[in-house]
Amino acid sequence: MAIRLGDVAPDFTAETTEGTVSFHEWLGDGWGILFSHPKDFTPVCTTELGGFAARKAEFDKRNTKLIAVSVDDVESHNRWKNDIGETQGTPLNFPIIGDETKKVSDLYDMIHPNASDTMTVRSVFVVGPDKKVKLTLTYPASTGRNVEEVIRVLDSLQLSAAFPVATPLNWKDGDDVIVALSVSDEDAKTKFPKGLRKVKDYLRFTPQPNK
Ligand code: BEZ
């Protein structure tokens, strides 16, 4: 069954390029991103893994671990890793799950048979410290993801987990945010001392509270 926002991210134990991983234990108290790659030694996946490796420090800053999955075995991933480092400029610095049995891909409904019976789509699952799924993305094999967008949504998720706010269209870190409807004007004054810009009763902005 499809995994929905708010569901507990299914736990699993799997072999990876960095040894055996028990997913929930490996996540610890932080955030995690599990993302699928249709197949080893494919061009788009190679650029994606290199691009996420290059931005790993940004995920570290956000207390967020990365883990990839592809439906080939660890031995294949290890050979592919060399190509990723050689061609993308950054050695791979997070684990790839060996999923030749499709255990993890099936658990997370990453194989969409009307797209392909054998390869996963490009799924992204952001998991919070409570092990619940906070965000999902699904791209077809032909469309590479945007690492900056994944960092942007992570910032939004972490901000709205810490404060009663939401983020508007095209928001990026540092922009004003929307005060949640659950907060009265009166409470907003104490919760958001940097000020309230009221456009409508239901549309109120405040400077980003953690900046
Ligand atoms: C790729 O990563 O380039 C790719 C993988 C599977 C199907 C199509 C493209």
XYZ file of C-alpha atoms and ligand atoms in Angstrom:
220
model
C 0.000 0.000 0.000
C 1.135 3.525 -0.684
C 2.857 5.316 2.144
C 1.107 8.488 3.196
C 2.268 11.564 5.047
C 2.140 10.960 8.784
C 2.621 7.192 8.453
C 5.494 5.604 10.349
C 8.250 5.003 7.784
C 8.488 1.206 7.402
C 11.524 -0.167 9.204
C 13.882 -2.629 7.515
C 17.315 -4.150 7.799
C 19.379 -4.238 4.622
C 22.920 -4.565 3.308
C 24.383 -1.302 2.049
C 27.675 -0.012 0.709
C 28.455 1.002 4.308
C 27.470 -2.294 5.965
C 24.226 -3.564 7.431
C 21.702 -0.855 8.213
C 18.626 -1.184 10.442
C 16.780 1.849 9.192
C 15.144 3.248 12.353
C 18.202 2.579 14.488
C 20.462 4.114 11.823
C 18.283 7.246 11.740
C 18.775 7.754 15.474
C 17.199 10.995 16.727
C 17.652 12.932 13.515
C 15.960 13.371 10.173
C 16.497 11.081 7.189
C 15.995 11.030 3.440
C 15.506 7.721 1.656
C 15.581 8.090 -2.119
C 15.373 5.538 -4.881
C 17.365 5.201 -8.091
C 15.980 3.037 -10.896
C 19.175 1.143 -11.746
C 22.957 1.168 -11.317
C 25.180 2.481 -14.111
C 22.485 4.756 -15.508
C 23.215 8.365 -16.425
C 20.586 10.408 -14.577
C 21.095 8.447 -11.347
C 24.839 8.984 -11.603
C 24.369 12.769 -11.740
C 21.850 12.713 -8.885
C 24.039 10.716 -6.512
C 27.036 12.927 -7.296
C 24.935 16.051 -6.757
C 23.589 14.909 -3.395
C 27.108 13.858 -2.321
C 28.381 17.347 -3.192
C 25.713 18.928 -0.952
C 26.046 16.480 1.951
C 27.380 19.188 4.295
C 24.042 21.007 3.908
C 22.165 17.876 4.985
C 24.591 17.371 7.903
C 23.886 20.951 9.056
C 20.217 20.047 9.114
C 20.863 16.863 11.145
C 19.632 14.822 8.169
C 21.106 11.534 6.925
C 20.917 10.453 3.306
C 20.423 6.881 2.163
C 19.864 5.760 -1.437
C 18.364 2.538 -2.747
C 18.742 0.857 -6.131
C 17.545 -2.572 -7.247
C 21.055 -3.953 -7.775
C 23.336 -5.602 -5.247
C 25.991 -4.015 -3.065
C 28.813 -5.408 -5.192
C 27.373 -3.599 -8.224
C 26.860 -0.411 -6.185
C 30.501 -0.496 -5.104
C 31.674 -0.648 -8.730
C 29.228 2.133 -9.677
C 30.452 4.283 -6.760
C 33.844 4.526 -8.437
C 32.235 5.942 -11.582
C 30.195 8.423 -9.540
C 33.302 9.764 -7.809
C 35.265 9.827 -11.050
C 32.636 11.616 -13.155
C 30.772 13.845 -10.678
C 33.674 15.310 -8.731
C 32.630 14.161 -5.239
C 33.123 10.659 -3.841
C 29.856 9.098 -2.719
C 29.607 9.843 1.012
C 26.382 8.108 2.062
C 25.160 4.509 1.795
C 23.333 2.860 -1.095
C 21.089 -0.056 -0.139
C 21.523 -3.267 -2.120
C 17.966 -4.167 -3.064
C 18.243 -6.966 -5.593
C 15.323 -8.731 -3.844
C 13.290 -5.476 -4.054
C 12.466 -5.780 -0.371
C 12.877 -2.079 0.363
C 11.491 -0.958 -3.003
C 8.335 -2.994 -2.395
C 8.037 -1.868 1.223
C 8.029 1.762 0.063
C 5.964 1.135 -3.093
C 8.789 2.439 -5.265
C 8.032 0.137 -8.195
C 5.153 1.457 -10.276
C 4.369 -1.370 -12.717
C 2.731 0.904 -15.262
C 6.011 2.796 -15.479
C 8.375 -0.204 -15.167
C 8.074 -3.724 -13.730
C 11.725 -3.968 -12.850
C 13.043 -0.528 -11.925
C 11.939 1.896 -9.245
C 10.635 5.364 -9.961
C 12.575 8.229 -8.361
C 10.974 8.407 -4.911
C 11.994 10.675 -2.059
C 10.835 10.054 1.514
C 11.714 12.607 4.174
C 11.445 11.037 7.631
C 11.298 13.087 10.832
C 12.888 12.323 14.212
C 9.596 10.650 15.232
C 10.149 8.202 12.297
C 7.072 9.520 10.536
C 6.982 10.400 6.848
C 6.965 14.181 6.443
C 7.191 14.475 2.662
C 7.114 12.285 -0.414
C 8.114 13.105 -3.986
C 7.800 10.889 -7.056
C 9.582 11.551 -10.330
C 9.791 9.353 -13.428
C 13.096 7.744 -14.365
C 13.646 10.292 -17.115
C 13.584 13.326 -14.782
C 16.426 13.956 -12.368
C 15.611 15.534 -9.033
C 16.752 18.947 -7.815
C 18.928 18.765 -4.714
C 18.343 22.446 -3.932
C 14.595 21.800 -3.893
C 15.067 18.911 -1.484
C 17.103 21.182 0.823
C 14.435 23.897 0.475
C 11.569 21.605 1.478
C 13.649 20.212 4.335
C 14.075 23.772 5.640
C 10.330 24.287 5.430
C 9.567 20.992 7.183
C 12.039 21.661 9.983
C 10.760 25.205 10.452
C 7.112 24.199 10.648
C 8.048 21.383 13.049
C 9.605 23.952 15.399
C 7.177 26.899 15.043
C 3.451 27.283 14.224
C 4.184 28.543 10.705
C 3.795 27.491 7.088
C 5.810 28.564 4.063
C 4.294 30.276 1.003
C 4.816 29.799 -2.706
C 8.478 29.707 -3.713
C 9.597 30.315 -0.124
C 13.267 29.920 0.601
C 15.272 30.042 3.788
C 15.302 33.626 5.103
C 12.010 34.746 3.531
C 8.976 35.736 5.587
C 6.698 32.890 6.653
C 2.950 32.523 7.171
C 1.545 32.413 10.702
C -0.547 29.268 11.201
C -4.327 29.755 11.300
C -4.356 28.104 14.736
C -2.539 31.139 16.229
C -4.677 34.157 17.211
C -3.448 37.685 16.480
C -3.006 38.160 20.220
C -0.855 35.034 20.613
C 1.056 35.851 17.429
C 2.338 39.053 19.064
C 4.080 37.063 21.797
C 5.082 34.074 19.676
C 6.484 36.238 16.877
C 8.008 39.354 18.475
C 9.602 40.394 15.162
C 6.141 41.512 14.070
C 3.044 40.559 12.179
C 2.092 41.751 8.690
C -1.625 41.172 8.279
C -2.866 41.090 4.675
C -6.170 39.374 5.495
C -7.438 37.754 8.691
C -6.278 34.439 7.247
C -3.080 35.688 5.587
C -0.506 36.888 8.091
C 3.258 37.006 7.600
C 6.120 37.240 10.059
C 9.893 37.283 9.598
C 11.407 33.801 9.790
C 11.474 33.152 13.550
C 14.754 31.214 13.727
C 16.858 33.817 11.890
C 18.936 7.139 -15.737
O 19.286 7.206 -14.568
O 19.484 7.792 -16.609
C 17.785 6.274 -16.124
C 17.487 5.150 -15.395
C 16.440 4.351 -15.787
C 15.688 4.687 -16.895
C 15.982 5.832 -17.603
C 17.032 6.639 -17.222
